[in-house]
Coordinates of C-alpha atoms and ligand atoms in Angstrom, one line a residue:
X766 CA -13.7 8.1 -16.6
X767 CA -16.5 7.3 -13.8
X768 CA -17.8 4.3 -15.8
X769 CA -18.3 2.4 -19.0
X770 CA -20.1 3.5 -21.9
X771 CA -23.5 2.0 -22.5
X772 CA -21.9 0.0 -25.6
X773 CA -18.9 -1.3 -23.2
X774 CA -21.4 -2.1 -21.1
X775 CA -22.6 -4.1 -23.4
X776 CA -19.7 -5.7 -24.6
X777 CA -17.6 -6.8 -21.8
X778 CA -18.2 -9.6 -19.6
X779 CA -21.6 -8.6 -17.7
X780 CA -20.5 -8.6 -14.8
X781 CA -17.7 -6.3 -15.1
X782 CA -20.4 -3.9 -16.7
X783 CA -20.8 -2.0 -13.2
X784 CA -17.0 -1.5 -12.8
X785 CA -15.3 2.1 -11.7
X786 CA -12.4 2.4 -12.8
X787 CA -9.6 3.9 -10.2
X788 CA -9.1 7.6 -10.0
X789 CA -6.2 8.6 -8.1
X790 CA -7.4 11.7 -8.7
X791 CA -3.6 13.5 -9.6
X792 CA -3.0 16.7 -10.6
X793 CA 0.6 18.0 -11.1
X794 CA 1.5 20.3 -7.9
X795 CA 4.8 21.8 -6.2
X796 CA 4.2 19.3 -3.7
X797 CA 2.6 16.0 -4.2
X798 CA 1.7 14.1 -1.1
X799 CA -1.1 12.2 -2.3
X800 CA 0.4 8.6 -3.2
X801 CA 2.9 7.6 -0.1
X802 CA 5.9 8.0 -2.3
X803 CA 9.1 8.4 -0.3
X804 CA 9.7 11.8 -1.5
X805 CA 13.2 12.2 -0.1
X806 CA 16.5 12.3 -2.6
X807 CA 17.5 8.5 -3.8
X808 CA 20.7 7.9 -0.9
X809 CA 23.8 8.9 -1.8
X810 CA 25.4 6.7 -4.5
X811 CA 22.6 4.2 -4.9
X812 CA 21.2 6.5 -7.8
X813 CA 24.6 5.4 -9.3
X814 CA 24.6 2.2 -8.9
X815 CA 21.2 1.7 -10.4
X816 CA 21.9 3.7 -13.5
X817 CA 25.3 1.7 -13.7
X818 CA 23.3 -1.6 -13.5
X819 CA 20.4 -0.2 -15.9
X820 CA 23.5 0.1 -18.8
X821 CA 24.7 -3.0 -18.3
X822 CA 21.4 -4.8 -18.9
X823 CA 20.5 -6.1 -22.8
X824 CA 16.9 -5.2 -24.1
X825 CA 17.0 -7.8 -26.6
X826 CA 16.3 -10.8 -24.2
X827 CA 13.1 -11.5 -22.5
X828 CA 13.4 -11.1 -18.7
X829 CA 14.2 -14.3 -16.3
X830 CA 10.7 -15.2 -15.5
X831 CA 11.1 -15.8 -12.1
X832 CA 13.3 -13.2 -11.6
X833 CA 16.0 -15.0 -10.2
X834 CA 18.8 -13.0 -9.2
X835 CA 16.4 -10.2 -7.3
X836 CA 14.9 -13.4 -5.4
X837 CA 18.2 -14.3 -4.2
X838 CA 19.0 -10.9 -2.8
X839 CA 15.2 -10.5 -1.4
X840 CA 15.9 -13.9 0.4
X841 CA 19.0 -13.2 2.0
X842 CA 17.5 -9.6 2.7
X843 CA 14.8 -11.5 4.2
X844 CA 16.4 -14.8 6.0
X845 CA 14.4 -17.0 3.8
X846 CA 15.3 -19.1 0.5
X847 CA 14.9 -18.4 -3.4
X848 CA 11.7 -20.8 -2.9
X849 CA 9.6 -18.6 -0.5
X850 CA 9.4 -15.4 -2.7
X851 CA 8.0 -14.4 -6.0
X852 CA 7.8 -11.0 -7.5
X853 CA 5.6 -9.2 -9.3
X854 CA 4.8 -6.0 -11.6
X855 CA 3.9 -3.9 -8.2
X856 CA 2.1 -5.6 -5.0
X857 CA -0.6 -4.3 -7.0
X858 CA -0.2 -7.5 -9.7
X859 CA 0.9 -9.7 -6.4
X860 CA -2.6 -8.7 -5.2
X861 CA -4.5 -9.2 -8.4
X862 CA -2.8 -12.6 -8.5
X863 CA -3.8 -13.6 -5.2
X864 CA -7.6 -13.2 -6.0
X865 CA -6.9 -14.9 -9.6
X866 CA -5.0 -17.9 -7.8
X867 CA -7.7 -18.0 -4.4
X868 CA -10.5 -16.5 -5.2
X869 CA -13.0 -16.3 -8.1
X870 CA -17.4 -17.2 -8.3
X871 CA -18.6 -18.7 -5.0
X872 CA -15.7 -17.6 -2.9
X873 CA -15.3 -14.8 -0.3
X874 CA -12.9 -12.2 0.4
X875 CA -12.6 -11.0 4.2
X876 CA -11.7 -7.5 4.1
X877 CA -11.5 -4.7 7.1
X878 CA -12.4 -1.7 5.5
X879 CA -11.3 1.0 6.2
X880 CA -8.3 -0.3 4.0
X881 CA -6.7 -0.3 0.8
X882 CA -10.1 0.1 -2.1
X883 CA -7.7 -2.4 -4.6
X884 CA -8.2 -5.1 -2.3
X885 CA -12.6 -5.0 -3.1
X886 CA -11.2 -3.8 -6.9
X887 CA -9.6 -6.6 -7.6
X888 CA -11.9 -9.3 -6.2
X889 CA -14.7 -7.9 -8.1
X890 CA -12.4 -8.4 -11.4
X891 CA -12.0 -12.1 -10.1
X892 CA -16.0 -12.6 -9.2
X893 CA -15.3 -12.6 -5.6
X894 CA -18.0 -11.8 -3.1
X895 CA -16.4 -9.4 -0.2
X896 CA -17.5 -9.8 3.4
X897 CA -16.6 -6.4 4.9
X898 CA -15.6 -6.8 8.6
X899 CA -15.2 -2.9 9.7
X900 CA -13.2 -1.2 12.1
X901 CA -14.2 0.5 14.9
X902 CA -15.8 4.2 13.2
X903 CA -14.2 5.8 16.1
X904 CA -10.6 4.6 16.9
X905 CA -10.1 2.5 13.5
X906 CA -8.6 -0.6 15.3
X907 CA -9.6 -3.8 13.8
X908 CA -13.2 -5.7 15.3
X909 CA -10.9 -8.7 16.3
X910 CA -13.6 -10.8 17.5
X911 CA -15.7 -9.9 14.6
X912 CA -13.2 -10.8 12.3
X913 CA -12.2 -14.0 13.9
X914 CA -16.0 -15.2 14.0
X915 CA -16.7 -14.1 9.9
X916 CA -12.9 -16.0 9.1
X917 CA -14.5 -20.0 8.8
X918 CA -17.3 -18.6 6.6
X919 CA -14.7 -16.9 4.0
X920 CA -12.1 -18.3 1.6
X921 CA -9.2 -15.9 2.1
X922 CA -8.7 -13.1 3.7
X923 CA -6.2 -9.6 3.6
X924 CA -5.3 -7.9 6.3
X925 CA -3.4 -4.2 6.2
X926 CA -0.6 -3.9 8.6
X927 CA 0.6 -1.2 9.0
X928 CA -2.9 -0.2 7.2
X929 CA -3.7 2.1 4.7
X930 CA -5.4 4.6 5.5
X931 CA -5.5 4.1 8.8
X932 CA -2.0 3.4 10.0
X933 CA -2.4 0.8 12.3
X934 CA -0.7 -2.7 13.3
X935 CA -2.4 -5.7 13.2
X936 CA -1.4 -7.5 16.4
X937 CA 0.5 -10.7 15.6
X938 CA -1.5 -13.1 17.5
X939 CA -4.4 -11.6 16.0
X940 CA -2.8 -12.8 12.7
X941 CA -1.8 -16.1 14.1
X942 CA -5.8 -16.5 15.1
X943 CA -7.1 -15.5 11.6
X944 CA -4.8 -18.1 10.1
X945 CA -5.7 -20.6 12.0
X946 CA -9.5 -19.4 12.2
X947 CA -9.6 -19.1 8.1
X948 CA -9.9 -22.1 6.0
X949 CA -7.9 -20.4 3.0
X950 CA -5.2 -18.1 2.4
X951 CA -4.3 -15.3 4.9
X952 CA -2.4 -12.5 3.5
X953 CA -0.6 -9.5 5.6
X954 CA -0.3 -6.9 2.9
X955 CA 2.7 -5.0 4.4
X956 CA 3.4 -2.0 1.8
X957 CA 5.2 0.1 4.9
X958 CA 6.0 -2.3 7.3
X959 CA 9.5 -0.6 7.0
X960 CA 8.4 2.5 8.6
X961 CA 6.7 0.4 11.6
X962 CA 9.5 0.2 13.7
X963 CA 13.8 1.0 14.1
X964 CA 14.9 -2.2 12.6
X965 CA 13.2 -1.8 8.8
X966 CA 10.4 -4.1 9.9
X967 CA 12.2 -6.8 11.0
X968 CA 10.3 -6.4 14.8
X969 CA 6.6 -6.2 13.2
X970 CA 6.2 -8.4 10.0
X971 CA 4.2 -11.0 10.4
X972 CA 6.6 -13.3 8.5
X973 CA 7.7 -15.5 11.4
X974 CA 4.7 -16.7 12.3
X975 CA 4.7 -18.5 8.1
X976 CA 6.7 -21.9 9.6
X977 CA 3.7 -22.4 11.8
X978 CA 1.2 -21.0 9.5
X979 CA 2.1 -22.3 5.9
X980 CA -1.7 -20.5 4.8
X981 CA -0.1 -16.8 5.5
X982 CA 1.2 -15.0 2.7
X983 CA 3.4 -11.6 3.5
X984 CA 3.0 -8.9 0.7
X985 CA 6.0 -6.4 0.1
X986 CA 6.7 -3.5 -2.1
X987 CA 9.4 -1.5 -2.9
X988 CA 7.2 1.7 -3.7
X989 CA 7.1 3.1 -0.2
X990 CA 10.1 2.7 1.9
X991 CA 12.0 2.4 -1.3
X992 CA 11.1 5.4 -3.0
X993 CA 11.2 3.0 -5.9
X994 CA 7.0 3.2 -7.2
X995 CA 8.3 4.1 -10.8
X996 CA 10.1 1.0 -10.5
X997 CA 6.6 -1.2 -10.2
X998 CA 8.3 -4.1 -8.0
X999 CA 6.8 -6.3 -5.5
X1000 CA 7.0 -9.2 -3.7
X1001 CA 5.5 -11.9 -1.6
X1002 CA 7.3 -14.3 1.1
X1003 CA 5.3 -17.4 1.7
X1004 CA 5.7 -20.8 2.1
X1005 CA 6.9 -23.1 -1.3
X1006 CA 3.9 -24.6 -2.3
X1007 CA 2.7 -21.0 -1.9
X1008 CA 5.0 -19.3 -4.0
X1009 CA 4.6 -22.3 -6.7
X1010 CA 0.5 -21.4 -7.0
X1011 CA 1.9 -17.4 -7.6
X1012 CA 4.4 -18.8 -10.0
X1013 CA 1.9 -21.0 -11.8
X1014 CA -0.7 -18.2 -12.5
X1015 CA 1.7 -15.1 -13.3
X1016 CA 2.2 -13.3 -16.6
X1017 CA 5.7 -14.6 -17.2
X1018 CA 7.4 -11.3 -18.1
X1019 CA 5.4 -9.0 -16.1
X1020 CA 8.4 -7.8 -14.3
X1021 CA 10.7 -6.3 -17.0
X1022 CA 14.7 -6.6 -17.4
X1023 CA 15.0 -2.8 -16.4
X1024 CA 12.7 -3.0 -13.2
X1025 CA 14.6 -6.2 -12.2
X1026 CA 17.9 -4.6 -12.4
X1027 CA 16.9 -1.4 -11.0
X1028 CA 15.1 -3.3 -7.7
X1029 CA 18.3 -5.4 -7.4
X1030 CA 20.3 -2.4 -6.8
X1031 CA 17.9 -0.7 -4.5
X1032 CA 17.8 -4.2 -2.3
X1033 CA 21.5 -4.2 -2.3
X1034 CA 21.3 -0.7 -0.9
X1035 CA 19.0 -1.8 1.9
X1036 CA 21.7 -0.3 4.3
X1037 CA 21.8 3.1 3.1
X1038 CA 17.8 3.5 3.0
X1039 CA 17.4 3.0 6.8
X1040 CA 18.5 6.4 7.4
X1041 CA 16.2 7.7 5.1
X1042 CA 13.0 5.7 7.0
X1043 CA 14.0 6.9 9.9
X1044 CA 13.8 10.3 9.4
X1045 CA 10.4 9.6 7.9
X1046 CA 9.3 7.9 11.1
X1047 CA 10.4 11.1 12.8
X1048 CA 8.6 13.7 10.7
X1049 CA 5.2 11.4 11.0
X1050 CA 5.8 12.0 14.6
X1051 CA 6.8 15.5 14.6
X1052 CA 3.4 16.1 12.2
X1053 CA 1.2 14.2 14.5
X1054 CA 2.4 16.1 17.7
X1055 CA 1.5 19.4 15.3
X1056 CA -1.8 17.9 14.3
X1057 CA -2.4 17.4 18.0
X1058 CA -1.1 20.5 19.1
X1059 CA -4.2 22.4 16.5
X1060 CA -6.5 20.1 18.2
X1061 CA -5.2 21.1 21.8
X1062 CA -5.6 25.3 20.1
X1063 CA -9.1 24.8 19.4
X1064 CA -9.0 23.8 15.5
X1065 CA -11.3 21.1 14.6
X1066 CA -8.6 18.6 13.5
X1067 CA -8.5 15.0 14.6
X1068 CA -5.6 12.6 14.0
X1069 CA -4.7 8.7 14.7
X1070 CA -1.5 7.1 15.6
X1071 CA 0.2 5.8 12.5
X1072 CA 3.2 3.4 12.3
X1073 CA 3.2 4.0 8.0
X1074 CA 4.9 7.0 6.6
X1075 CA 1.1 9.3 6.1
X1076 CA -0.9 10.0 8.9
X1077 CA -5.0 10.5 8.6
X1078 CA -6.5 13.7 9.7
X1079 CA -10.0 14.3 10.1
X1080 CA -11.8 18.2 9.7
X1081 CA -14.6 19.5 9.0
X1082 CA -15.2 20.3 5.0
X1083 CA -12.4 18.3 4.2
X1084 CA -12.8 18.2 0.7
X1085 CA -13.0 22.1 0.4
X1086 CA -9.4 21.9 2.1
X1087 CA -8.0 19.0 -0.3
X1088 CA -8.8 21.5 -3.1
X1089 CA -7.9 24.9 -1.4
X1090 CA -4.7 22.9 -0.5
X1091 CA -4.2 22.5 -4.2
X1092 CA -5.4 25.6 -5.5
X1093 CA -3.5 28.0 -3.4
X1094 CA -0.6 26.4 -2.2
X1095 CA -0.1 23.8 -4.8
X1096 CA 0.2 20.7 -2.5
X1097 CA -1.4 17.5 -3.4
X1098 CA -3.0 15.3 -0.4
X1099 CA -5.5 12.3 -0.4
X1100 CA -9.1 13.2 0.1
X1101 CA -10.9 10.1 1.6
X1102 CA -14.5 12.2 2.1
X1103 CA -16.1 9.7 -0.5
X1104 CA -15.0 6.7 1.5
X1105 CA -17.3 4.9 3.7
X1106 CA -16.4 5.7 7.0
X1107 CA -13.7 8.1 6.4
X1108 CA -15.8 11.1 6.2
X1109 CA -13.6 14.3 6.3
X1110 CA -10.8 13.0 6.4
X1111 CA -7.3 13.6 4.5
X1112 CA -4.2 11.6 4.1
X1113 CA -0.9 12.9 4.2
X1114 CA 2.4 11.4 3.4
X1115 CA 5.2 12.3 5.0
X1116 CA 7.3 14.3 3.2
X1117 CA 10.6 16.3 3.4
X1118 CA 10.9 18.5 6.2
X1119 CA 10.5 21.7 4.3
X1120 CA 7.4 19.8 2.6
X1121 CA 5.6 18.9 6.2
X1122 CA 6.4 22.1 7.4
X1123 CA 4.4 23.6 4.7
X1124 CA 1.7 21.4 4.3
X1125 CA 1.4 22.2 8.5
X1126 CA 1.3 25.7 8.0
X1127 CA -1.1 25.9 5.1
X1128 CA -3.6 23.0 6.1
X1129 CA -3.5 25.3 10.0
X1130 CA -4.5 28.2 7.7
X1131 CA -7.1 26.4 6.0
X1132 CA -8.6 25.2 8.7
X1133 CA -8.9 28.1 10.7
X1134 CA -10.4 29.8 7.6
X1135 CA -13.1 27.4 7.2
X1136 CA -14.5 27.3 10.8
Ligands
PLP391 C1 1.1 1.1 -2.1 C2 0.4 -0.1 -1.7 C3 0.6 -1.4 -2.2 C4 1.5 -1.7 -3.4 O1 1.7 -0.8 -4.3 P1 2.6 -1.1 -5.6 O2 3.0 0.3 -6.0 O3 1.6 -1.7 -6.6 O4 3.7 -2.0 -5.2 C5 0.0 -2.4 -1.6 N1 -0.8 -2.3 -0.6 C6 -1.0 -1.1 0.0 C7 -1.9 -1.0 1.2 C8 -0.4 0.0 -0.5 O5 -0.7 1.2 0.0

């Protein structure tokens, strides 16, 4: 499904009539590392608890709208109140949201592609004009200046930390500056913060710098560190009046009774998934110092720093080894080819150890085949 048929074209609002759908491109594979799902077994007991807390919740009642109960345990997770968080059907609604609430005809998005595609997606479903700020084509680290200097012309922005694909940090007093530099809403989309550093995230968020900064919005999800995607739960931490626009604008019962037990047992678990990340944050570094070793052989591979649990490779007919990867060894990674300015390159989540192993092993193969 590349595009709309002529007739739909005709039929839905004409501006939408250039729209391309999102293709994540899956195919069912032995090993799937293609989405950043936390691909490690649930943590002992917590599989338990959720299924315990998934039979004790009644399908005849809508949900609470505001999902109160998760809130609660996302606040206290989070050192903040009921009041500074909403939730919603995935970040992906949270982001959607944030363009319906702040964006819409005659207002700009500042985005710093290479990044998450939803992000230009969803403005252009909200008549939002994008004003790309890129990265540097080399090193992928944000054009600070640039961005600050583009920030008073735009009326929100989104910034990636750690990003995807990239990996990268955006430096907090970078994201103090674009708050302050931006006339409109700042938001921090921080999908794997988690796997940023040894204390869950707590040492890189960008949340502290909200008291200060009441125009920064923090995006969460527990899809990644959580191994929770299915699940389709995320959240925002921002200040009141903040949260009250998010509240104002949502689909009431986007998030489900099932998905808001299920996440209230994961956050409860918090504890036992550290473990888990950790090991994650190990085997990205493991893979990179693999990926760098090929490199230091001879192999055409190129890979960045990441502080996110995929790392980004770069190799020559990239796209032939996404589908060689598939073919013959039945393991799924992203190919980012198409992308502006990610030509050849792959991203891979970090998997099991067994899984990197073999994804190492095969994509050295590969590579060595197609010089
Ligand atoms: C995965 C991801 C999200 C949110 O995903 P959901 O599954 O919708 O919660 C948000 N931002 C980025 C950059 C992501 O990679």
């Amino acid at each position: 499904m590349a595009e709309l048929t002529p007739r739909m074209k005709e039929l839905v609002q004409p501006y939408l009539a250039g729209i391309e759908p999102y293709d994540p491109n899956f195919t069912p594979t032995r090993i799937n590392l293609s989405a950043n799902e936390n691909t490690y077994p649930v943590p002992a007991g917590v599989r338990e608890a959720i299924d315990a807390a998934l039979a004790a919740t009644p399908l005849n009642r809508y949900p609470d709208p505001m999902s109160n109960e998760l809130r609660d345990e996302l606040a206290a997770w989070h050192g903040v109140t009921r009041e500074n968080t909403c939730v919603g059907n995935g970040g992906d609604e949270l982001l959607y949201n944030y363009l319906l609430a702040f964006g819409g005809a005659g207002r700009t998005l500042l985005n710093c592609p290479p990044c998450f595609s939803e992000y230009a997606f969803f403005a252009s479903l909200c008549q939002t004009e994008v004003r790309d700020v890129w990265r540097d084509p080399a090193s992928f680290e944000l054009d600070q200046a640039a961005v600050l200097a583009a920030a008073p012309e735009c009326s929100l922005a989104i910034v990636t930390s750690p990003n995807n694909p990239t990996g990268d940090v955006a430096p907090l007093d970078f994201v103090a500056a674009l708050c302050d530099a931006c006339p409109g809403m700042v938001m921090v989309d921080e999908a794997y913060v988690e796997f940023a550093d040894d204390s869950f995230g707590a040492a890189t968020t960008a949340q502290g710098l909200i008291a200060e900064h009441p125009n920064l919005v923090i995006l969460h999800t527990l899809s990644k560190a959580f191994g929770a995607a299915g699940t389709r739960l995320g959240y925002v931490i921002a200040a009141p009046e903040v949260i009250d626009a998010f509240a104002a604008i949502r689909q009431i019962y986007s998030v489900n009774v099932l998905s808001q037990a299920a996440a209230l047992a994961c956050v409860r678990a918090r504890d036992a998934y550290a473990p888990v990340v950790a090991q994650v944050a190990s085997e990205r570094e493991r893979e990179l110092c693999a990926l760098h070793a090929m490199a230091a052989e001879g192999l055409p591979v190129e890979a960045w720093p990441s502080a996110a649990n995929f790392v980004l490779v770069r190799t020559p007919h990239a796209t032939h080894v996404r589908e060689r990867l598939r073919d013959e060894y039945s393991i799924l990674v992203r190919d980012f080819s198409y992308a502006p300015g990610l030509a050849d390159c792959l991203r891979i989540t970090v998997g099991t150890p067994q899984e990197n192993d073999e994804v190492l092993a095969a994509f050295a193969a590969l590579v060595k085949e197609e010089m």
